mmCIF file of N, CA and C in Angstrom:
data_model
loop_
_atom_site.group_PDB
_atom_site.id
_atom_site.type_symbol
_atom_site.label_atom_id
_atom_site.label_comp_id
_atom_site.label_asym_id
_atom_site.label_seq_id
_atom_site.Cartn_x
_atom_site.Cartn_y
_atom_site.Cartn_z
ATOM 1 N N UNK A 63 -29.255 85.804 173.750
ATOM 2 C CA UNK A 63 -29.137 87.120 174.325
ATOM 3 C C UNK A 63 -28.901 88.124 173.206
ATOM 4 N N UNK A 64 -29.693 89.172 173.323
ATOM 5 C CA UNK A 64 -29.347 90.584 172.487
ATOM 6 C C UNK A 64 -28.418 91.609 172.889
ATOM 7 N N UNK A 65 -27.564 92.153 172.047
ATOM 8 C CA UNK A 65 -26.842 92.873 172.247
ATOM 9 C C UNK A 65 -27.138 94.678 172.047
ATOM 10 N N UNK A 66 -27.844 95.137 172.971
ATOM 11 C CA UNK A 66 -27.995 96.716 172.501
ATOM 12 C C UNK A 66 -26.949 97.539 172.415
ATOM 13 N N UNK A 67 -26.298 98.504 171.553
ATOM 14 C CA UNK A 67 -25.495 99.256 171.576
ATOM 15 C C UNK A 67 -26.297 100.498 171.863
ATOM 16 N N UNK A 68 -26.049 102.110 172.899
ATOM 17 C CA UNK A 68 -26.336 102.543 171.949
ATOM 18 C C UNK A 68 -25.635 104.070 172.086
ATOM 19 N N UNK A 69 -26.496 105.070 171.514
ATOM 20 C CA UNK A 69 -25.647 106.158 170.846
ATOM 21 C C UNK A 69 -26.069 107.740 170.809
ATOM 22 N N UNK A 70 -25.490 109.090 170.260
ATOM 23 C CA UNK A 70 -25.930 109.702 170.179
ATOM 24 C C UNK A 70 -25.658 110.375 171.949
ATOM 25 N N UNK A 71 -26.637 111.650 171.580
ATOM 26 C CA UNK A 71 -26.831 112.771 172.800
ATOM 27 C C UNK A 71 -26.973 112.332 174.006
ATOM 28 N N UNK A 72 -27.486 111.202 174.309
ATOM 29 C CA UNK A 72 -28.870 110.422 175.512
ATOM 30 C C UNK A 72 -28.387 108.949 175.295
ATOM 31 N N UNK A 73 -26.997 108.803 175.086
ATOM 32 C CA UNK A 73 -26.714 107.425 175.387
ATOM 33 C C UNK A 73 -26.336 106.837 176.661
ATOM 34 N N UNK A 74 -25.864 108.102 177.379
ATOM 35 C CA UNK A 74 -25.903 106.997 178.772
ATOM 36 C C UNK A 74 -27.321 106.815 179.335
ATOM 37 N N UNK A 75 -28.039 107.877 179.085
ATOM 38 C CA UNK A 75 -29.114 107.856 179.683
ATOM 39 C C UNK A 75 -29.871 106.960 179.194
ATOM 40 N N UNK A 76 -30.123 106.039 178.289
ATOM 41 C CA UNK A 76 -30.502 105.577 177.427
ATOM 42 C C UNK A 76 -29.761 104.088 178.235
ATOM 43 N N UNK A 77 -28.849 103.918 178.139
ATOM 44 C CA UNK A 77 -28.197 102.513 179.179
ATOM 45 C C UNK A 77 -28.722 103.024 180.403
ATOM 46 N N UNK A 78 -28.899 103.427 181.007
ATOM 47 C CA UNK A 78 -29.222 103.638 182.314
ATOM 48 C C UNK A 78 -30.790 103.135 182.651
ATOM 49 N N UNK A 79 -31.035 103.519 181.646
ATOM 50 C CA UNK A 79 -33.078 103.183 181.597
ATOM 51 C C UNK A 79 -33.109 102.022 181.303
ATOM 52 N N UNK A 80 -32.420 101.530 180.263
ATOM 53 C CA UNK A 80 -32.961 99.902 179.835
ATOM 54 C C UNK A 80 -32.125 99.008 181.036
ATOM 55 N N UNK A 81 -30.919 99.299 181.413
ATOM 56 C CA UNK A 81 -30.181 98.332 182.869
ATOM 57 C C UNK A 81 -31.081 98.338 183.726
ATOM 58 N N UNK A 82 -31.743 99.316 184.142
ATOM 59 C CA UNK A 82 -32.795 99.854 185.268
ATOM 60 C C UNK A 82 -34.161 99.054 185.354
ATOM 61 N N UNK A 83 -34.636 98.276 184.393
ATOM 62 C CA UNK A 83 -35.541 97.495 183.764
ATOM 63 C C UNK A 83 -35.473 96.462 184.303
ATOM 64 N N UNK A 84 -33.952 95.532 184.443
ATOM 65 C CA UNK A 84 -33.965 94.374 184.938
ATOM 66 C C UNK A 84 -34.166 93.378 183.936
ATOM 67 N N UNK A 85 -34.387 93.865 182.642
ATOM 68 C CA UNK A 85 -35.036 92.789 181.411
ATOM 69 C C UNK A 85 -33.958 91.790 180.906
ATOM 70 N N UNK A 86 -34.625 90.312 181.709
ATOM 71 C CA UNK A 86 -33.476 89.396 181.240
ATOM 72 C C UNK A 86 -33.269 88.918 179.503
ATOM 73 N N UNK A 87 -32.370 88.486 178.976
ATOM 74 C CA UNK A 87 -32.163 88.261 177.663
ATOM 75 C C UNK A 87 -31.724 89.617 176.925
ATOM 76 N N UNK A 88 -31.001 90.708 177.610
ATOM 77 C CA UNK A 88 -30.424 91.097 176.577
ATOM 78 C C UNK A 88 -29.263 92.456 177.378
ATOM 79 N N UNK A 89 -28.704 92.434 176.570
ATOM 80 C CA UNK A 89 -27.084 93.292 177.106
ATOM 81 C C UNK A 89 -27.064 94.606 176.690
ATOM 82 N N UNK A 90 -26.811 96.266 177.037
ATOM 83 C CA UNK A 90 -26.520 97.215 176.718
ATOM 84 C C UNK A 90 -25.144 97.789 176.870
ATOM 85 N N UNK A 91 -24.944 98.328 176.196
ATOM 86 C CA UNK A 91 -23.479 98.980 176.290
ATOM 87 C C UNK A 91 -23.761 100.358 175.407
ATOM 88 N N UNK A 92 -23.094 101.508 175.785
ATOM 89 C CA UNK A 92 -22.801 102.369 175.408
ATOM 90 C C UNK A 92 -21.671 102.648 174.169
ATOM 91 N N UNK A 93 -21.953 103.673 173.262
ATOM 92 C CA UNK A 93 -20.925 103.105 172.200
ATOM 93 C C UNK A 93 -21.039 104.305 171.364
ATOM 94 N N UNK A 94 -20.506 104.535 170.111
ATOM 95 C CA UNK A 94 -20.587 105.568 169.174
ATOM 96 C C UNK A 94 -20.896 105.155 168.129
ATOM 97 N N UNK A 95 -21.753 106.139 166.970
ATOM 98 C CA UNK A 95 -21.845 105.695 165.993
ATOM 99 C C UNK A 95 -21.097 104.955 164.923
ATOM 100 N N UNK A 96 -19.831 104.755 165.300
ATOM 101 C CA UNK A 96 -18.433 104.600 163.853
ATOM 102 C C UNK A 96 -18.331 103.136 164.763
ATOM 103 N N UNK A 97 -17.962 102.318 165.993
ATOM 104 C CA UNK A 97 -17.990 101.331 166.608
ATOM 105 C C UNK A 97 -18.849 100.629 166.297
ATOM 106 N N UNK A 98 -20.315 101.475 166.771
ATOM 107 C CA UNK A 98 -21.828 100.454 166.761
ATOM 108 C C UNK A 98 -21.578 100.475 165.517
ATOM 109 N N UNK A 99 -21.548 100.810 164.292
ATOM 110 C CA UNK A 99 -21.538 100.495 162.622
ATOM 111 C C UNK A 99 -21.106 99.231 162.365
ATOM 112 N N UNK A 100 -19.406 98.820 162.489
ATOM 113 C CA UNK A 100 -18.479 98.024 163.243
ATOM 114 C C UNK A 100 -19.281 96.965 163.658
ATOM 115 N N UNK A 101 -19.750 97.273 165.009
ATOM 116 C CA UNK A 101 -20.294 95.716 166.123
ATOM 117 C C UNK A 101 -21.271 95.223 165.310
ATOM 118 N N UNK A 102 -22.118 96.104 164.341
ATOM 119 C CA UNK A 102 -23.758 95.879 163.800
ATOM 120 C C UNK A 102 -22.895 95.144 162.258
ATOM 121 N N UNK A 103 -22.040 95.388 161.679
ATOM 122 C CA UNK A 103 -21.324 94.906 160.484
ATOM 123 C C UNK A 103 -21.035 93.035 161.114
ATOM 124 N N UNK A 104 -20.334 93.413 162.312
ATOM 125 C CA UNK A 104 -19.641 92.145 162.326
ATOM 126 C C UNK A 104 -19.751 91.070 162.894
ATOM 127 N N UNK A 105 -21.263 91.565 163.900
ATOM 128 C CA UNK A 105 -22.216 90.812 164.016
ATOM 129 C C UNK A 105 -21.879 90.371 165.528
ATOM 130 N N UNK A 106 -20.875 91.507 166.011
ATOM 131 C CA UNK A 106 -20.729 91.437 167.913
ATOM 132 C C UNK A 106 -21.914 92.725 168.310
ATOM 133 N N UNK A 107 -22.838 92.898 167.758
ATOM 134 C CA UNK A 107 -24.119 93.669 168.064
ATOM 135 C C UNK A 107 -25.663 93.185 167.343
ATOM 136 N N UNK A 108 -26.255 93.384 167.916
ATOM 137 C CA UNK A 108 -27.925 93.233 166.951
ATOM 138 C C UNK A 108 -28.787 94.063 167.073
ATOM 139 N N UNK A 109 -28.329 95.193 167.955
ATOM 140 C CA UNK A 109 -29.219 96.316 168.077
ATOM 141 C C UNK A 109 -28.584 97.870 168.085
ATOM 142 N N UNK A 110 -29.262 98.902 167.679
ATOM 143 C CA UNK A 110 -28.365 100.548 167.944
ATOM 144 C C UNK A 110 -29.393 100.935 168.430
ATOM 145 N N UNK A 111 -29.808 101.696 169.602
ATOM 146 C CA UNK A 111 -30.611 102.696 169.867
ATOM 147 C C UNK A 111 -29.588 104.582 169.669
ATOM 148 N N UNK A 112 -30.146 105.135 168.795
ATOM 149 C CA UNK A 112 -29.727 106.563 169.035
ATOM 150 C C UNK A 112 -30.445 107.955 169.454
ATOM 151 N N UNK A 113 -29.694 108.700 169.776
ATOM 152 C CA UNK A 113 -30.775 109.454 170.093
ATOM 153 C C UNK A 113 -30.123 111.380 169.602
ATOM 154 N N UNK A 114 -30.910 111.949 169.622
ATOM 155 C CA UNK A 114 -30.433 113.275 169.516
ATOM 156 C C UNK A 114 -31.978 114.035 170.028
ATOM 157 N N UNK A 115 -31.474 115.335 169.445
ATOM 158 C CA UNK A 115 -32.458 116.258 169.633
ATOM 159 C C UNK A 115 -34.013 116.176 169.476
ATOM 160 N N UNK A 116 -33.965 116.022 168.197
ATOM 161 C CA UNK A 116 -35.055 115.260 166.939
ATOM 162 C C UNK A 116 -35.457 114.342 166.563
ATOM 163 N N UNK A 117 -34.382 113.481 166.994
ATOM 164 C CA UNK A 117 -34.767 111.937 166.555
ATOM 165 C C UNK A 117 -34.866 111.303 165.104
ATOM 166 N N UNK A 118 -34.134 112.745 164.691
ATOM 167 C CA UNK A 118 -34.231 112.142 163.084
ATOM 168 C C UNK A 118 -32.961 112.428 162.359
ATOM 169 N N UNK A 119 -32.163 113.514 162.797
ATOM 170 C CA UNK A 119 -31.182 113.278 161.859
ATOM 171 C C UNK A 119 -29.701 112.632 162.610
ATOM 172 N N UNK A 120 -29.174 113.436 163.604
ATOM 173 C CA UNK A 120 -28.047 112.641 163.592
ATOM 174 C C UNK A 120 -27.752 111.732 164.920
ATOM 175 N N UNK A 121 -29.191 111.057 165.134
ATOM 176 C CA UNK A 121 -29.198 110.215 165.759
ATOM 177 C C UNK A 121 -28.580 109.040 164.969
ATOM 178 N N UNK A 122 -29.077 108.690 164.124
ATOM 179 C CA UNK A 122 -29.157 107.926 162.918
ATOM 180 C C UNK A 122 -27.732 107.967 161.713
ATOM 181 N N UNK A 123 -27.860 109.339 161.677
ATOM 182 C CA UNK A 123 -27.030 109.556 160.512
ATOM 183 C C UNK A 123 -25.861 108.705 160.022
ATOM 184 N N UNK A 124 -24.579 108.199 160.595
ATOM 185 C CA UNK A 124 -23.800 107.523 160.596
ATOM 186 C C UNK A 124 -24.322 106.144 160.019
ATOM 187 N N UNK A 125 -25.021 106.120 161.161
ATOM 188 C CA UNK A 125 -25.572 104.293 160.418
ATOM 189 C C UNK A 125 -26.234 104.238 159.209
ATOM 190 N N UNK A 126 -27.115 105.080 159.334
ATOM 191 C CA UNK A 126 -27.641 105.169 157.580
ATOM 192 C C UNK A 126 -26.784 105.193 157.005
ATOM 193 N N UNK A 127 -25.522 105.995 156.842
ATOM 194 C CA UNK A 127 -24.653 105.904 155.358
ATOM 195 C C UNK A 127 -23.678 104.702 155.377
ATOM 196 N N UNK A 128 -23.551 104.309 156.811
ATOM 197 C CA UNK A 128 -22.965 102.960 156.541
ATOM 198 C C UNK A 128 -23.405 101.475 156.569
ATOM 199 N N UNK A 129 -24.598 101.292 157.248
ATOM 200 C CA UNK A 129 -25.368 100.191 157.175
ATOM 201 C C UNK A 129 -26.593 100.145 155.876
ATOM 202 N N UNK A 130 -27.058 101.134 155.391
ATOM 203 C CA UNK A 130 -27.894 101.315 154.593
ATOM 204 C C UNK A 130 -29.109 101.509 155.101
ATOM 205 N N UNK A 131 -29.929 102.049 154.387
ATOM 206 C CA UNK A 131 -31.678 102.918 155.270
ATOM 207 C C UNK A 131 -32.829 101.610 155.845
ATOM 208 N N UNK A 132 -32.243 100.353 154.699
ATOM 209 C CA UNK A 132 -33.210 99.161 155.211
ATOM 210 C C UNK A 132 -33.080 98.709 156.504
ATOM 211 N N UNK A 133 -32.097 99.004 157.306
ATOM 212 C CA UNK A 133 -31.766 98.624 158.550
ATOM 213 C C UNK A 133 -32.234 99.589 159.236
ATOM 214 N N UNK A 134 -32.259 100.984 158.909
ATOM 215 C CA UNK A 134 -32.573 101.660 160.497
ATOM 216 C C UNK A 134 -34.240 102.584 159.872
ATOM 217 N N UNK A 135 -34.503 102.707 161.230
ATOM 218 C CA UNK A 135 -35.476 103.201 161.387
ATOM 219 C C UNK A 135 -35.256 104.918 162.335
ATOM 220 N N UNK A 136 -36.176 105.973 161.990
ATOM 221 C CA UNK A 136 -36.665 106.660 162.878
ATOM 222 C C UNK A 136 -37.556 107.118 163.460
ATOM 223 N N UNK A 137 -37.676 107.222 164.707
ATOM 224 C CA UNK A 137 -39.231 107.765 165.584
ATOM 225 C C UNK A 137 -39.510 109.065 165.459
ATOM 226 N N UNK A 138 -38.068 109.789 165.277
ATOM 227 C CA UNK A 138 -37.981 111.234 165.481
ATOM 228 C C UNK A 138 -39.025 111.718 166.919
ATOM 229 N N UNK A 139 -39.709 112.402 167.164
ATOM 230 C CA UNK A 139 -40.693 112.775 168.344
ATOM 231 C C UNK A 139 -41.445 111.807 168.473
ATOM 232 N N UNK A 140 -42.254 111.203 167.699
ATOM 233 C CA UNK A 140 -43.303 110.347 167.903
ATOM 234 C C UNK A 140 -43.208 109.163 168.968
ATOM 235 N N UNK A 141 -44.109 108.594 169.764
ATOM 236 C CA UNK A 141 -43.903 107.266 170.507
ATOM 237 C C UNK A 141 -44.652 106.430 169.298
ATOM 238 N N UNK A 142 -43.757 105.248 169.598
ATOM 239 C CA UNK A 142 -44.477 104.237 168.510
ATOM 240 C C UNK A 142 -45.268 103.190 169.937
ATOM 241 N N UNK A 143 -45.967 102.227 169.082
ATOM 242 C CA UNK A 143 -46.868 101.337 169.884
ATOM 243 C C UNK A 143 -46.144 100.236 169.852
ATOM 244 N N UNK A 144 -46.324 99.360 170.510
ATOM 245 C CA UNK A 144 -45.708 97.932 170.847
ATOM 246 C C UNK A 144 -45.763 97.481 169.512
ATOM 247 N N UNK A 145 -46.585 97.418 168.618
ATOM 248 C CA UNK A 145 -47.450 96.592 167.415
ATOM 249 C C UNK A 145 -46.127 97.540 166.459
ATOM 250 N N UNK A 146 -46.054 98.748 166.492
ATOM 251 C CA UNK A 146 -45.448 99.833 165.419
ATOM 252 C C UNK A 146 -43.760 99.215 165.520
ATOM 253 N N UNK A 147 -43.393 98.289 166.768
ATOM 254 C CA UNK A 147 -41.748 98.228 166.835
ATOM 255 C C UNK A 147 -41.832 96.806 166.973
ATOM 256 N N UNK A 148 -42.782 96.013 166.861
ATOM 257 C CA UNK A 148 -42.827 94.537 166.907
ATOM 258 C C UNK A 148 -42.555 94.163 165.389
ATOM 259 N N UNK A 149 -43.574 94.977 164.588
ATOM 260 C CA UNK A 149 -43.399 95.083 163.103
ATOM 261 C C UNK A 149 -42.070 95.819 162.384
ATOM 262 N N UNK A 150 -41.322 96.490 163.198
ATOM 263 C CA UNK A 150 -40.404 96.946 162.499
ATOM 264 C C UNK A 150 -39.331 95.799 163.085
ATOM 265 N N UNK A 151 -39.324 95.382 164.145
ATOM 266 C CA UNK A 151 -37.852 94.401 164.145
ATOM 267 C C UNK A 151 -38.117 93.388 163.753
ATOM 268 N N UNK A 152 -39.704 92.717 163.061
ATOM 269 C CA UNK A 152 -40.200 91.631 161.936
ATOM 270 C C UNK A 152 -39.718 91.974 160.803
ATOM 271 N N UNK A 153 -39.667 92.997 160.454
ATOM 272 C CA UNK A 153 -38.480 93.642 159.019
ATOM 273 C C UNK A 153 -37.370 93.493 158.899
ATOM 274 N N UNK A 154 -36.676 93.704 160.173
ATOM 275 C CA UNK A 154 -35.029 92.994 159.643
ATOM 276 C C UNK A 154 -34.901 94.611 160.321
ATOM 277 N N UNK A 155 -35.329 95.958 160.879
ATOM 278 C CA UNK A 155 -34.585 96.921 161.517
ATOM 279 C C UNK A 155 -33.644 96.738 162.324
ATOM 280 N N UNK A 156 -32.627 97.299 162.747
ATOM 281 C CA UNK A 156 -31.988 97.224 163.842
ATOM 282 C C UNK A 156 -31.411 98.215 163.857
ATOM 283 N N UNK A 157 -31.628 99.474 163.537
ATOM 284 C CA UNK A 157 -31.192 100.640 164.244
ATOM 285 C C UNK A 157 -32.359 101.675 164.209
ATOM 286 N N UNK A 158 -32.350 102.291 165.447
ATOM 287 C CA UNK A 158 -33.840 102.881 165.585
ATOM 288 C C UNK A 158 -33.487 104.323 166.645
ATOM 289 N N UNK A 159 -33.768 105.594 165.820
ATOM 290 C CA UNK A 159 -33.432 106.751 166.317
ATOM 291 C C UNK A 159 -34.671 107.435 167.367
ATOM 292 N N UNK A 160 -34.118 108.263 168.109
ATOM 293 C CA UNK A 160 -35.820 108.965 168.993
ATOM 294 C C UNK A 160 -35.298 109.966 169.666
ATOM 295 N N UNK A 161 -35.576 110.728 170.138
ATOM 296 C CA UNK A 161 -35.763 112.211 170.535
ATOM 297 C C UNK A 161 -35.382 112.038 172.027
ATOM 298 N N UNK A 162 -34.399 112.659 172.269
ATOM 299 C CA UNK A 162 -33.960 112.745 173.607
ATOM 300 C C UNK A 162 -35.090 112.952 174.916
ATOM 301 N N UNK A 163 -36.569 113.479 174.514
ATOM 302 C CA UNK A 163 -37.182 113.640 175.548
ATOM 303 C C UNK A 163 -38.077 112.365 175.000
ATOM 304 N N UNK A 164 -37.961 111.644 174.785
ATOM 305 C CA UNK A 164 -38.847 110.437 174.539
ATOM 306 C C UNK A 164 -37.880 109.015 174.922
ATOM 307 N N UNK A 165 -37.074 109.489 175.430
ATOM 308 C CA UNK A 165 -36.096 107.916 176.224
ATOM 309 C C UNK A 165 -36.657 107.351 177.276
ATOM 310 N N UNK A 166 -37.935 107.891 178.073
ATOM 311 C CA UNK A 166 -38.642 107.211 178.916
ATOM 312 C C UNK A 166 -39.454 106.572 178.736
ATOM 313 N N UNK A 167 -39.741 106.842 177.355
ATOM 314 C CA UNK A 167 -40.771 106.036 176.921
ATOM 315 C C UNK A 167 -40.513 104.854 175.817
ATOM 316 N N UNK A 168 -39.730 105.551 174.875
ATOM 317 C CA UNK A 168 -39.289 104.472 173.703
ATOM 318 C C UNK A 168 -38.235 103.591 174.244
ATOM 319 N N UNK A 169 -36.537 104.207 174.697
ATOM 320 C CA UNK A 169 -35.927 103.199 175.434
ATOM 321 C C UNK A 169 -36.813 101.441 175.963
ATOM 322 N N UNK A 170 -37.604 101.900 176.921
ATOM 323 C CA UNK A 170 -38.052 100.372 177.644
ATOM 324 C C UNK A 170 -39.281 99.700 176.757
ATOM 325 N N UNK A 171 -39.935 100.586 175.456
ATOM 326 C CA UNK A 171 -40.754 99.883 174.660
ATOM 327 C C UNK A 171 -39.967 99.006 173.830
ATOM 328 N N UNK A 172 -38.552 99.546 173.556
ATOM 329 C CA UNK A 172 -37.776 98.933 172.624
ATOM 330 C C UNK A 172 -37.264 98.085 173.505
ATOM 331 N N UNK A 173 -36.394 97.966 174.798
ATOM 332 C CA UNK A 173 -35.812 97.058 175.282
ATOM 333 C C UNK A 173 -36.865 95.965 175.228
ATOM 334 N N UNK A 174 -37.754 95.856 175.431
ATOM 335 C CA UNK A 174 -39.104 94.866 175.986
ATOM 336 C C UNK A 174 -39.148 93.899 174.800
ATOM 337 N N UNK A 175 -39.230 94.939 173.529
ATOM 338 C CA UNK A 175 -39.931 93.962 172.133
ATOM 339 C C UNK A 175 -38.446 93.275 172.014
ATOM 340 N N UNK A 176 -37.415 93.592 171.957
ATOM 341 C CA UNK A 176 -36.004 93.259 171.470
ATOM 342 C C UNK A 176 -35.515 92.163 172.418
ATOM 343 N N UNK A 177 -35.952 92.165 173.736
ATOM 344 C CA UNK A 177 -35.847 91.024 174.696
ATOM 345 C C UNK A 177 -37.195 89.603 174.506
ATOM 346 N N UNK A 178 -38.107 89.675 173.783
ATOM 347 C CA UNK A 178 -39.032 89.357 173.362
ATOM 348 C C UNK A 178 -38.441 88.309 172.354
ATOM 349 N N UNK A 179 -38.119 89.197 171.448
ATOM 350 C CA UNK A 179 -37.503 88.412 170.399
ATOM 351 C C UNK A 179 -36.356 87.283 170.495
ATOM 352 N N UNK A 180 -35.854 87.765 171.422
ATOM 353 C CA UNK A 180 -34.503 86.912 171.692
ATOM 354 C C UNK A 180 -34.552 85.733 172.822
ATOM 355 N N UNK A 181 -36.039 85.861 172.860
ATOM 356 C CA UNK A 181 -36.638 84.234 173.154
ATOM 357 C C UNK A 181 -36.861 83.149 172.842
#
């Protein structure tokens, strides 16, 4: 089972969409950036979804300066493709920022590949 944390502007909303899914193999919880850092350090997490305005800066921000940039990723506006987030959690990502009006779409692309994996 995967553990999603996640964070930012659009975090409940963001648990609300991926619970809403029904997608077995993996857990969400709501959380803050300085915790999820924490759960993602100590290995009671394997995933951050964040979110803000933009999707690029302080969705992310926190974790970048404390996990380091090789771990997270951002979408900022863009939707990525199944193939674009299959390949990034084949990298070793696990924190991945996106734009508050794109949680309908990225949220359940990401829950899907991340429940995938944890098969």
């Amino acid at each position: 089972m995967a553990k999603i944390l996640t964070g930012g502007v659009g975090k409940a909303e963001v648990a609300t969409t991926v619970t809403g899914l029904g997608i077995h193999g993996i857990e969400i919880a709501v959380s803050n950036d300085m915790d999820a850092a924490a759960a993602l350090s100590a290995g009671r997490a394997d995933y951050f979804l964040g979110t803000c305005h933009t999707g690029a800066g302080a969705s992310l921000g926190i974790l970048v300066g404390l996990l380091g940039s090789a771990d997270c990723h951002t979408f900022g506006r863009s939707v990525p493709t199944e193939a674009d987030v299959t390949a990034l959690l084949a990298e070793g990502k696990r924190v991945f920022g996106f734009a508050l009006d794109r949680i309908d779409t990225v949220a359940p692309l990401m829950a899907r590949a991340i429940a995938a994996r944890a098969v």
